[in-house]
Every structure is written in structure tokens, then in C-alpha cells.
């Protein structure tokens, strides 16, 4: 009867060399239209979030007599909310592009059969 360690020695495979792994990792990624759209749209909406924070300032101090805003400041909550919503939206678009990319690669492999 074989020892467990002898069986492991017989069935183990050599680890790939570092050069082979680094060549596979360093390949430039090809982005499709949806993935590029997600990057550019997020960059645009990031800037829009900053602009919205300035356009709609938050009231930091009010007058007790007239109940009006006497001092305003940058609306950070509106900016962060805009960034969060744009991140989720652009992530959805990017994921759609990734699914399309995977489906195309599956289609190419099936066509090669």
C-alpha cells in the first residue's frame, strides 16, 4: 500500500515559471464600447458631482429672527451621493460590457470547433 506522501509526489505538478505568469498578467486589456463608456461617464459624473456640490450649497448657519440662511458651505453630502450613484451606474454598464465580452469569447470558441 502506498503512502499518502508518495502518492502526492507522483501526482503533483510543477508550478509555472514566473516569466510565463508575468507575460500573461501584463497583456494589455482590450475594452469594448460599454467598458470605455463606463470609464468616460464616471469621469464626467465625478466632475458633475463636484459642480453640484458648489451649485447647491448647504446652509451652515441660519438667522433666528428671519429664518434665512446667513452662511453657506460646500454641499459634501450631495457630492458624495452623486459619486455613489454614478459609481453604481457605471459599474453596471461596465459589468454589461464584461458579460458581452465573455459571450463573444464563448461564441468565438464555439465557432472554432
mmCIF file with all atom_site columns, N, CA, C and O in Angstrom, residues 34-77:
data_model
loop_
_atom_site.group_PDB
_atom_site.id
_atom_site.type_symbol
_atom_site.label_atom_id
_atom_site.label_alt_id
_atom_site.label_comp_id
_atom_site.label_asym_id
_atom_site.label_entity_id
_atom_site.label_seq_id
_atom_site.pdbx_PDB_ins_code
_atom_site.Cartn_x
_atom_site.Cartn_y
_atom_site.Cartn_z
_atom_site.occupancy
_atom_site.B_iso_or_equiv
_atom_site.pdbx_formal_charge
_atom_site.auth_seq_id
_atom_site.auth_comp_id
_atom_site.auth_asym_id
_atom_site.auth_atom_id
_atom_site.pdbx_PDB_model_num
ATOM 1   N N  . UNK A 1 34 ? -18.834 49.437 -24.231 1.00 0.00 ? 34 UNK A N  1
ATOM 2   C CA . UNK A 1 34 ? -19.527 49.659 -22.961 1.00 0.00 ? 34 UNK A CA 1
ATOM 3   C C  . UNK A 1 34 ? -18.543 49.927 -21.820 1.00 0.00 ? 34 UNK A C  1
ATOM 4   O O  . UNK A 1 34 ? -18.812 50.754 -20.943 1.00 0.00 ? 34 UNK A O  1
ATOM 5   N N  . UNK A 1 35 ? -17.424 49.248 -21.825 1.00 0.00 ? 35 UNK A N  1
ATOM 6   C CA . UNK A 1 35 ? -16.440 49.462 -20.772 1.00 0.00 ? 35 UNK A CA 1
ATOM 7   C C  . UNK A 1 35 ? -15.777 50.833 -20.909 1.00 0.00 ? 35 UNK A C  1
ATOM 8   O O  . UNK A 1 35 ? -15.550 51.523 -19.915 1.00 0.00 ? 35 UNK A O  1
ATOM 9   N N  . UNK A 1 36 ? -15.486 51.247 -22.133 1.00 0.00 ? 36 UNK A N  1
ATOM 10  C CA . UNK A 1 36 ? -14.932 52.586 -22.348 1.00 0.00 ? 36 UNK A CA 1
ATOM 11  C C  . UNK A 1 36 ? -15.958 53.646 -21.972 1.00 0.00 ? 36 UNK A C  1
ATOM 12  O O  . UNK A 1 36 ? -15.612 54.672 -21.373 1.00 0.00 ? 36 UNK A O  1
ATOM 13  N N  . UNK A 1 37 ? -17.217 53.398 -22.329 1.00 0.00 ? 37 UNK A N  1
ATOM 14  C CA . UNK A 1 37 ? -18.280 54.336 -21.975 1.00 0.00 ? 37 UNK A CA 1
ATOM 15  C C  . UNK A 1 37 ? -18.387 54.473 -20.464 1.00 0.00 ? 37 UNK A C  1
ATOM 16  O O  . UNK A 1 37 ? -18.558 55.589 -19.953 1.00 0.00 ? 37 UNK A O  1
ATOM 17  N N  . UNK A 1 38 ? -18.256 53.382 -19.735 1.00 0.00 ? 38 UNK A N  1
ATOM 18  C CA . UNK A 1 38 ? -18.348 53.426 -18.271 1.00 0.00 ? 38 UNK A CA 1
ATOM 19  C C  . UNK A 1 38 ? -17.213 54.259 -17.679 1.00 0.00 ? 38 UNK A C  1
ATOM 20  O O  . UNK A 1 38 ? -17.439 55.050 -16.753 1.00 0.00 ? 38 UNK A O  1
ATOM 21  N N  . UNK A 1 39 ? -15.996 54.125 -18.200 1.00 0.00 ? 39 UNK A N  1
ATOM 22  C CA . UNK A 1 39 ? -14.876 54.921 -17.700 1.00 0.00 ? 39 UNK A CA 1
ATOM 23  C C  . UNK A 1 39 ? -15.092 56.414 -17.940 1.00 0.00 ? 39 UNK A C  1
ATOM 24  O O  . UNK A 1 39 ? -14.941 57.235 -17.031 1.00 0.00 ? 39 UNK A O  1
ATOM 25  N N  . UNK A 1 40 ? -15.433 56.757 -19.166 1.00 0.00 ? 40 UNK A N  1
ATOM 26  C CA . UNK A 1 40 ? -15.610 58.174 -19.503 1.00 0.00 ? 40 UNK A CA 1
ATOM 27  C C  . UNK A 1 40 ? -16.815 58.781 -18.790 1.00 0.00 ? 40 UNK A C  1
ATOM 28  O O  . UNK A 1 40 ? -16.771 59.938 -18.346 1.00 0.00 ? 40 UNK A O  1
ATOM 29  N N  . UNK A 1 41 ? -17.878 58.024 -18.664 1.00 0.00 ? 41 UNK A N  1
ATOM 30  C CA . UNK A 1 41 ? -19.070 58.519 -17.988 1.00 0.00 ? 41 UNK A CA 1
ATOM 31  C C  . UNK A 1 41 ? -18.804 58.727 -16.503 1.00 0.00 ? 41 UNK A C  1
ATOM 32  O O  . UNK A 1 41 ? -19.269 59.714 -15.917 1.00 0.00 ? 41 UNK A O  1
ATOM 33  N N  . UNK A 1 42 ? -18.043 57.827 -15.894 1.00 0.00 ? 42 UNK A N  1
ATOM 34  C CA . UNK A 1 42 ? -17.723 58.016 -14.484 1.00 0.00 ? 42 UNK A CA 1
ATOM 35  C C  . UNK A 1 42 ? -16.848 59.254 -14.282 1.00 0.00 ? 42 UNK A C  1
ATOM 36  O O  . UNK A 1 42 ? -17.039 60.005 -13.321 1.00 0.00 ? 42 UNK A O  1
ATOM 37  N N  . UNK A 1 43 ? -15.887 59.466 -15.160 1.00 0.00 ? 43 UNK A N  1
ATOM 38  C CA . UNK A 1 43 ? -15.045 60.664 -15.053 1.00 0.00 ? 43 UNK A CA 1
ATOM 39  C C  . UNK A 1 43 ? -15.898 61.932 -15.192 1.00 0.00 ? 43 UNK A C  1
ATOM 40  O O  . UNK A 1 43 ? -15.724 62.900 -14.436 1.00 0.00 ? 43 UNK A O  1
ATOM 41  N N  . UNK A 1 44 ? -16.841 61.906 -16.131 1.00 0.00 ? 44 UNK A N  1
ATOM 42  C CA . UNK A 1 44 ? -17.733 63.060 -16.330 1.00 0.00 ? 44 UNK A CA 1
ATOM 43  C C  . UNK A 1 44 ? -18.621 63.275 -15.107 1.00 0.00 ? 44 UNK A C  1
ATOM 44  O O  . UNK A 1 44 ? -18.759 64.403 -14.615 1.00 0.00 ? 44 UNK A O  1
ATOM 45  N N  . UNK A 1 45 ? -19.227 62.205 -14.593 1.00 0.00 ? 45 UNK A N  1
ATOM 46  C CA . UNK A 1 45 ? -20.124 62.333 -13.448 1.00 0.00 ? 45 UNK A CA 1
ATOM 47  C C  . UNK A 1 45 ? -19.370 62.670 -12.164 1.00 0.00 ? 45 UNK A C  1
ATOM 48  O O  . UNK A 1 45 ? -19.939 63.276 -11.253 1.00 0.00 ? 45 UNK A O  1
ATOM 49  N N  . UNK A 1 46 ? -18.102 62.301 -12.077 1.00 0.00 ? 46 UNK A N  1
ATOM 50  C CA . UNK A 1 46 ? -17.283 62.692 -10.932 1.00 0.00 ? 46 UNK A CA 1
ATOM 51  C C  . UNK A 1 46 ? -17.148 64.218 -10.890 1.00 0.00 ? 46 UNK A C  1
ATOM 52  O O  . UNK A 1 46 ? -17.309 64.839 -9.842  1.00 0.00 ? 46 UNK A O  1
ATOM 53  N N  . UNK A 1 47 ? -16.884 64.801 -12.040 1.00 0.00 ? 47 UNK A N  1
ATOM 54  C CA . UNK A 1 47 ? -16.766 66.262 -12.121 1.00 0.00 ? 47 UNK A CA 1
ATOM 55  C C  . UNK A 1 47 ? -18.113 66.926 -11.892 1.00 0.00 ? 47 UNK A C  1
ATOM 56  O O  . UNK A 1 47 ? -18.212 67.960 -11.226 1.00 0.00 ? 47 UNK A O  1
ATOM 57  N N  . UNK A 1 48 ? -19.180 66.320 -12.420 1.00 0.00 ? 48 UNK A N  1
ATOM 58  C CA . UNK A 1 48 ? -20.527 66.859 -12.212 1.00 0.00 ? 48 UNK A CA 1
ATOM 59  C C  . UNK A 1 48 ? -20.868 66.868 -10.721 1.00 0.00 ? 48 UNK A C  1
ATOM 60  O O  . UNK A 1 48 ? -21.504 67.803 -10.228 1.00 0.00 ? 48 UNK A O  1
ATOM 61  N N  . UNK A 1 49 ? -20.447 65.848 -9.980  1.00 0.00 ? 49 UNK A N  1
ATOM 62  C CA . UNK A 1 49 ? -20.694 65.809 -8.540  1.00 0.00 ? 49 UNK A CA 1
ATOM 63  C C  . UNK A 1 49 ? -20.034 66.972 -7.821  1.00 0.00 ? 49 UNK A C  1
ATOM 64  O O  . UNK A 1 49 ? -20.620 67.566 -6.906  1.00 0.00 ? 49 UNK A O  1
ATOM 65  N N  . UNK A 1 50 ? -18.822 67.310 -8.231  1.00 0.00 ? 50 UNK A N  1
ATOM 66  C CA . UNK A 1 50 ? -18.131 68.458 -7.624  1.00 0.00 ? 50 UNK A CA 1
ATOM 67  C C  . UNK A 1 50 ? -18.866 69.753 -7.950  1.00 0.00 ? 50 UNK A C  1
ATOM 68  O O  . UNK A 1 50 ? -19.057 70.615 -7.089  1.00 0.00 ? 50 UNK A O  1
ATOM 69  N N  . UNK A 1 51 ? -19.315 69.877 -9.185  1.00 0.00 ? 51 UNK A N  1
ATOM 70  C CA . UNK A 1 51 ? -20.037 71.086 -9.598  1.00 0.00 ? 51 UNK A CA 1
ATOM 71  C C  . UNK A 1 51 ? -21.363 71.196 -8.856  1.00 0.00 ? 51 UNK A C  1
ATOM 72  O O  . UNK A 1 51 ? -21.747 72.288 -8.413  1.00 0.00 ? 51 UNK A O  1
ATOM 73  N N  . UNK A 1 52 ? -22.078 70.078 -8.704  1.00 0.00 ? 52 UNK A N  1
ATOM 74  C CA . UNK A 1 52 ? -23.358 70.117 -7.986  1.00 0.00 ? 52 UNK A CA 1
ATOM 75  C C  . UNK A 1 52 ? -23.169 70.511 -6.524  1.00 0.00 ? 52 UNK A C  1
ATOM 76  O O  . UNK A 1 52 ? -24.021 71.203 -5.951  1.00 0.00 ? 52 UNK A O  1
ATOM 77  N N  . UNK A 1 53 ? -22.077 70.078 -5.923  1.00 0.00 ? 53 UNK A N  1
ATOM 78  C CA . UNK A 1 53 ? -21.802 70.481 -4.544  1.00 0.00 ? 53 UNK A CA 1
ATOM 79  C C  . UNK A 1 53 ? -21.597 71.970 -4.405  1.00 0.00 ? 53 UNK A C  1
ATOM 80  O O  . UNK A 1 53 ? -21.921 72.564 -3.370  1.00 0.00 ? 53 UNK A O  1
ATOM 81  N N  . UNK A 1 54 ? -21.066 72.599 -5.446  1.00 0.00 ? 54 UNK A N  1
ATOM 82  C CA . UNK A 1 54 ? -20.893 74.058 -5.419  1.00 0.00 ? 54 UNK A CA 1
ATOM 83  C C  . UNK A 1 54 ? -22.161 74.802 -5.803  1.00 0.00 ? 54 UNK A C  1
ATOM 84  O O  . UNK A 1 54 ? -22.433 75.877 -5.282  1.00 0.00 ? 54 UNK A O  1
ATOM 85  N N  . UNK A 1 55 ? -22.935 74.259 -6.729  1.00 0.00 ? 55 UNK A N  1
ATOM 86  C CA . UNK A 1 55 ? -24.147 74.944 -7.185  1.00 0.00 ? 55 UNK A CA 1
ATOM 87  C C  . UNK A 1 55 ? -25.248 74.964 -6.134  1.00 0.00 ? 55 UNK A C  1
ATOM 88  O O  . UNK A 1 55 ? -26.026 75.923 -6.061  1.00 0.00 ? 55 UNK A O  1
ATOM 89  N N  . UNK A 1 56 ? -25.362 73.897 -5.357  1.00 0.00 ? 56 UNK A N  1
ATOM 90  C CA . UNK A 1 56 ? -26.405 73.801 -4.337  1.00 0.00 ? 56 UNK A CA 1
ATOM 91  C C  . UNK A 1 56 ? -25.745 73.707 -2.962  1.00 0.00 ? 56 UNK A C  1
ATOM 92  O O  . UNK A 1 56 ? -25.619 72.625 -2.393  1.00 0.00 ? 56 UNK A O  1
ATOM 93  N N  . UNK A 1 57 ? -25.334 74.855 -2.408  1.00 0.00 ? 57 UNK A N  1
ATOM 94  C CA . UNK A 1 57 ? -24.605 74.831 -1.139  1.00 0.00 ? 57 UNK A CA 1
ATOM 95  C C  . UNK A 1 57 ? -25.523 74.450 0.028   1.00 0.00 ? 57 UNK A C  1
ATOM 96  O O  . UNK A 1 57 ? -26.737 74.640 -0.023  1.00 0.00 ? 57 UNK A O  1
ATOM 97  N N  . UNK A 1 58 ? -24.929 73.931 1.074   1.00 0.00 ? 58 UNK A N  1
ATOM 98  C CA . UNK A 1 58 ? -25.660 73.589 2.294   1.00 0.00 ? 58 UNK A CA 1
ATOM 99  C C  . UNK A 1 58 ? -25.639 74.781 3.239   1.00 0.00 ? 58 UNK A C  1
ATOM 100 O O  . UNK A 1 58 ? -24.664 75.528 3.303   1.00 0.00 ? 58 UNK A O  1
ATOM 101 N N  . UNK A 1 59 ? -26.700 74.961 3.955   1.00 0.00 ? 59 UNK A N  1
ATOM 102 C CA . UNK A 1 59 ? -26.798 76.070 4.893   1.00 0.00 ? 59 UNK A CA 1
ATOM 103 C C  . UNK A 1 59 ? -26.172 75.645 6.217   1.00 0.00 ? 59 UNK A C  1
ATOM 104 O O  . UNK A 1 59 ? -26.596 74.671 6.834   1.00 0.00 ? 59 UNK A O  1
ATOM 105 N N  . UNK A 1 60 ? -25.165 76.376 6.652   1.00 0.00 ? 60 UNK A N  1
ATOM 106 C CA . UNK A 1 60 ? -24.485 76.014 7.891   1.00 0.00 ? 60 UNK A CA 1
ATOM 107 C C  . UNK A 1 60 ? -24.909 76.891 9.066   1.00 0.00 ? 60 UNK A C  1
ATOM 108 O O  . UNK A 1 60 ? -24.690 76.526 10.216  1.00 0.00 ? 60 UNK A O  1
ATOM 109 N N  . UNK A 1 61 ? -25.510 78.029 8.786   1.00 0.00 ? 61 UNK A N  1
ATOM 110 C CA . UNK A 1 61 ? -25.914 78.938 9.857   1.00 0.00 ? 61 UNK A CA 1
ATOM 111 C C  . UNK A 1 61 ? -27.172 79.670 9.430   1.00 0.00 ? 61 UNK A C  1
ATOM 112 O O  . UNK A 1 61 ? -27.249 80.183 8.311   1.00 0.00 ? 61 UNK A O  1
ATOM 113 N N  . UNK A 1 62 ? -28.160 79.730 10.312  1.00 0.00 ? 62 UNK A N  1
ATOM 114 C CA . UNK A 1 62 ? -29.413 80.432 9.985   1.00 0.00 ? 62 UNK A CA 1
ATOM 115 C C  . UNK A 1 62 ? -29.651 81.565 10.980  1.00 0.00 ? 62 UNK A C  1
ATOM 116 O O  . UNK A 1 62 ? -29.200 81.525 12.118  1.00 0.00 ? 62 UNK A O  1
ATOM 117 N N  . UNK A 1 63 ? -30.419 82.513 10.513  1.00 0.00 ? 63 UNK A N  1
ATOM 118 C CA . UNK A 1 63 ? -30.793 83.639 11.356  1.00 0.00 ? 63 UNK A CA 1
ATOM 119 C C  . UNK A 1 63 ? -32.039 83.255 12.161  1.00 0.00 ? 63 UNK A C  1
ATOM 120 O O  . UNK A 1 63 ? -33.008 82.724 11.611  1.00 0.00 ? 63 UNK A O  1
ATOM 121 N N  . UNK A 1 64 ? -32.017 83.523 13.462  1.00 0.00 ? 64 UNK A N  1
ATOM 122 C CA . UNK A 1 64 ? -33.169 83.193 14.302  1.00 0.00 ? 64 UNK A CA 1
ATOM 123 C C  . UNK A 1 64 ? -34.332 84.130 14.059  1.00 0.00 ? 64 UNK A C  1
ATOM 124 O O  . UNK A 1 64 ? -35.491 83.750 14.192  1.00 0.00 ? 64 UNK A O  1
ATOM 125 N N  . UNK A 1 65 ? -34.049 85.350 13.689  1.00 0.00 ? 65 UNK A N  1
ATOM 126 C CA . UNK A 1 65 ? -35.102 86.343 13.528  1.00 0.00 ? 65 UNK A CA 1
ATOM 127 C C  . UNK A 1 65 ? -35.872 86.150 12.236  1.00 0.00 ? 65 UNK A C  1
ATOM 128 O O  . UNK A 1 65 ? -37.102 86.170 12.227  1.00 0.00 ? 65 UNK A O  1
ATOM 129 N N  . UNK A 1 66 ? -35.167 85.921 11.132  1.00 0.00 ? 66 UNK A N  1
ATOM 130 C CA . UNK A 1 66 ? -35.846 85.826 9.844   1.00 0.00 ? 66 UNK A CA 1
ATOM 131 C C  . UNK A 1 66 ? -35.864 84.406 9.267   1.00 0.00 ? 66 UNK A C  1
ATOM 132 O O  . UNK A 1 66 ? -36.447 84.194 8.215   1.00 0.00 ? 66 UNK A O  1
ATOM 133 N N  . UNK A 1 67 ? -35.236 83.468 9.916   1.00 0.00 ? 67 UNK A N  1
ATOM 134 C CA . UNK A 1 67 ? -35.162 82.072 9.461   1.00 0.00 ? 67 UNK A CA 1
ATOM 135 C C  . UNK A 1 67 ? -34.605 81.968 8.042   1.00 0.00 ? 67 UNK A C  1
ATOM 136 O O  . UNK A 1 67 ? -35.129 81.246 7.202   1.00 0.00 ? 67 UNK A O  1
ATOM 137 N N  . UNK A 1 68 ? -33.561 82.740 7.791   1.00 0.00 ? 68 UNK A N  1
ATOM 138 C CA . UNK A 1 68 ? -32.890 82.682 6.500   1.00 0.00 ? 68 UNK A CA 1
ATOM 139 C C  . UNK A 1 68 ? -31.469 82.187 6.706   1.00 0.00 ? 68 UNK A C  1
ATOM 140 O O  . UNK A 1 68 ? -30.914 82.276 7.799   1.00 0.00 ? 68 UNK A O  1
ATOM 141 N N  . UNK A 1 69 ? -30.906 81.716 5.642   1.00 0.00 ? 69 UNK A N  1
ATOM 142 C CA . UNK A 1 69 ? -29.556 81.186 5.691   1.00 0.00 ? 69 UNK A CA 1
ATOM 143 C C  . UNK A 1 69 ? -28.561 82.343 5.644   1.00 0.00 ? 69 UNK A C  1
ATOM 144 O O  . UNK A 1 69 ? -28.580 83.156 4.720   1.00 0.00 ? 69 UNK A O  1
ATOM 145 N N  . UNK A 1 70 ? -27.719 82.425 6.653   1.00 0.00 ? 70 UNK A N  1
ATOM 146 C CA . UNK A 1 70 ? -26.745 83.519 6.689   1.00 0.00 ? 70 UNK A CA 1
ATOM 147 C C  . UNK A 1 70 ? -25.358 83.074 6.244   1.00 0.00 ? 70 UNK A C  1
ATOM 148 O O  . UNK A 1 70 ? -24.547 83.906 5.857   1.00 0.00 ? 70 UNK A O  1
ATOM 149 N N  . UNK A 1 71 ? -25.063 81.782 6.320   1.00 0.00 ? 71 UNK A N  1
ATOM 150 C CA . UNK A 1 71 ? -23.754 81.295 5.890   1.00 0.00 ? 71 UNK A CA 1
ATOM 151 C C  . UNK A 1 71 ? -23.925 79.936 5.218   1.00 0.00 ? 71 UNK A C  1
ATOM 152 O O  . UNK A 1 71 ? -24.601 79.062 5.729   1.00 0.00 ? 71 UNK A O  1
ATOM 153 N N  . UNK A 1 72 ? -23.323 79.796 4.047   1.00 0.00 ? 72 UNK A N  1
ATOM 154 C CA . UNK A 1 72 ? -23.417 78.534 3.308   1.00 0.00 ? 72 UNK A CA 1
ATOM 155 C C  . UNK A 1 72 ? -22.039 77.910 3.188   1.00 0.00 ? 72 UNK A C  1
ATOM 156 O O  . UNK A 1 72 ? -21.014 78.589 3.329   1.00 0.00 ? 72 UNK A O  1
ATOM 157 N N  . UNK A 1 73 ? -22.022 76.619 2.938   1.00 0.00 ? 73 UNK A N  1
ATOM 158 C CA . UNK A 1 73 ? -20.767 75.903 2.736   1.00 0.00 ? 73 UNK A CA 1
ATOM 159 C C  . UNK A 1 73 ? -20.969 74.848 1.654   1.00 0.00 ? 73 UNK A C  1
ATOM 160 O O  . UNK A 1 73 ? -22.091 74.595 1.210   1.00 0.00 ? 73 UNK A O  1
ATOM 161 N N  . UNK A 1 74 ? -19.878 74.270 1.265   1.00 0.00 ? 74 UNK A N  1
ATOM 162 C CA . UNK A 1 74 ? -19.890 73.256 0.208   1.00 0.00 ? 74 UNK A CA 1
ATOM 163 C C  . UNK A 1 74 ? -20.781 72.087 0.616   1.00 0.00 ? 74 UNK A C  1
ATOM 164 O O  . UNK A 1 74 ? -20.704 71.582 1.740   1.00 0.00 ? 74 UNK A O  1
ATOM 165 N N  . UNK A 1 75 ? -21.630 71.625 -0.298  1.00 0.00 ? 75 UNK A N  1
ATOM 166 C CA . UNK A 1 75 ? -22.575 70.538 -0.023  1.00 0.00 ? 75 UNK A CA 1
ATOM 167 C C  . UNK A 1 75 ? -21.894 69.193 -0.294  1.00 0.00 ? 75 UNK A C  1
ATOM 168 O O  . UNK A 1 75 ? -21.994 68.626 -1.377  1.00 0.00 ? 75 UNK A O  1
ATOM 169 N N  . UNK A 1 76 ? -21.214 68.692 0.722   1.00 0.00 ? 76 UNK A N  1
ATOM 170 C CA . UNK A 1 76 ? -20.477 67.441 0.596   1.00 0.00 ? 76 UNK A CA 1
ATOM 171 C C  . UNK A 1 76 ? -21.410 66.241 0.452   1.00 0.00 ? 76 UNK A C  1
ATOM 172 O O  . UNK A 1 76 ? -21.102 65.294 -0.278  1.00 0.00 ? 76 UNK A O  1
ATOM 173 N N  . UNK A 1 77 ? -22.537 66.274 1.117   1.00 0.00 ? 77 UNK A N  1
ATOM 174 C CA . UNK A 1 77 ? -23.454 65.136 1.049   1.00 0.00 ? 77 UNK A CA 1
ATOM 175 C C  . UNK A 1 77 ? -24.009 64.959 -0.368  1.00 0.00 ? 77 UNK A C  1
ATOM 176 O O  . UNK A 1 77 ? -24.143 63.824 -0.845  1.00 0.00 ? 77 UNK A O  1
#
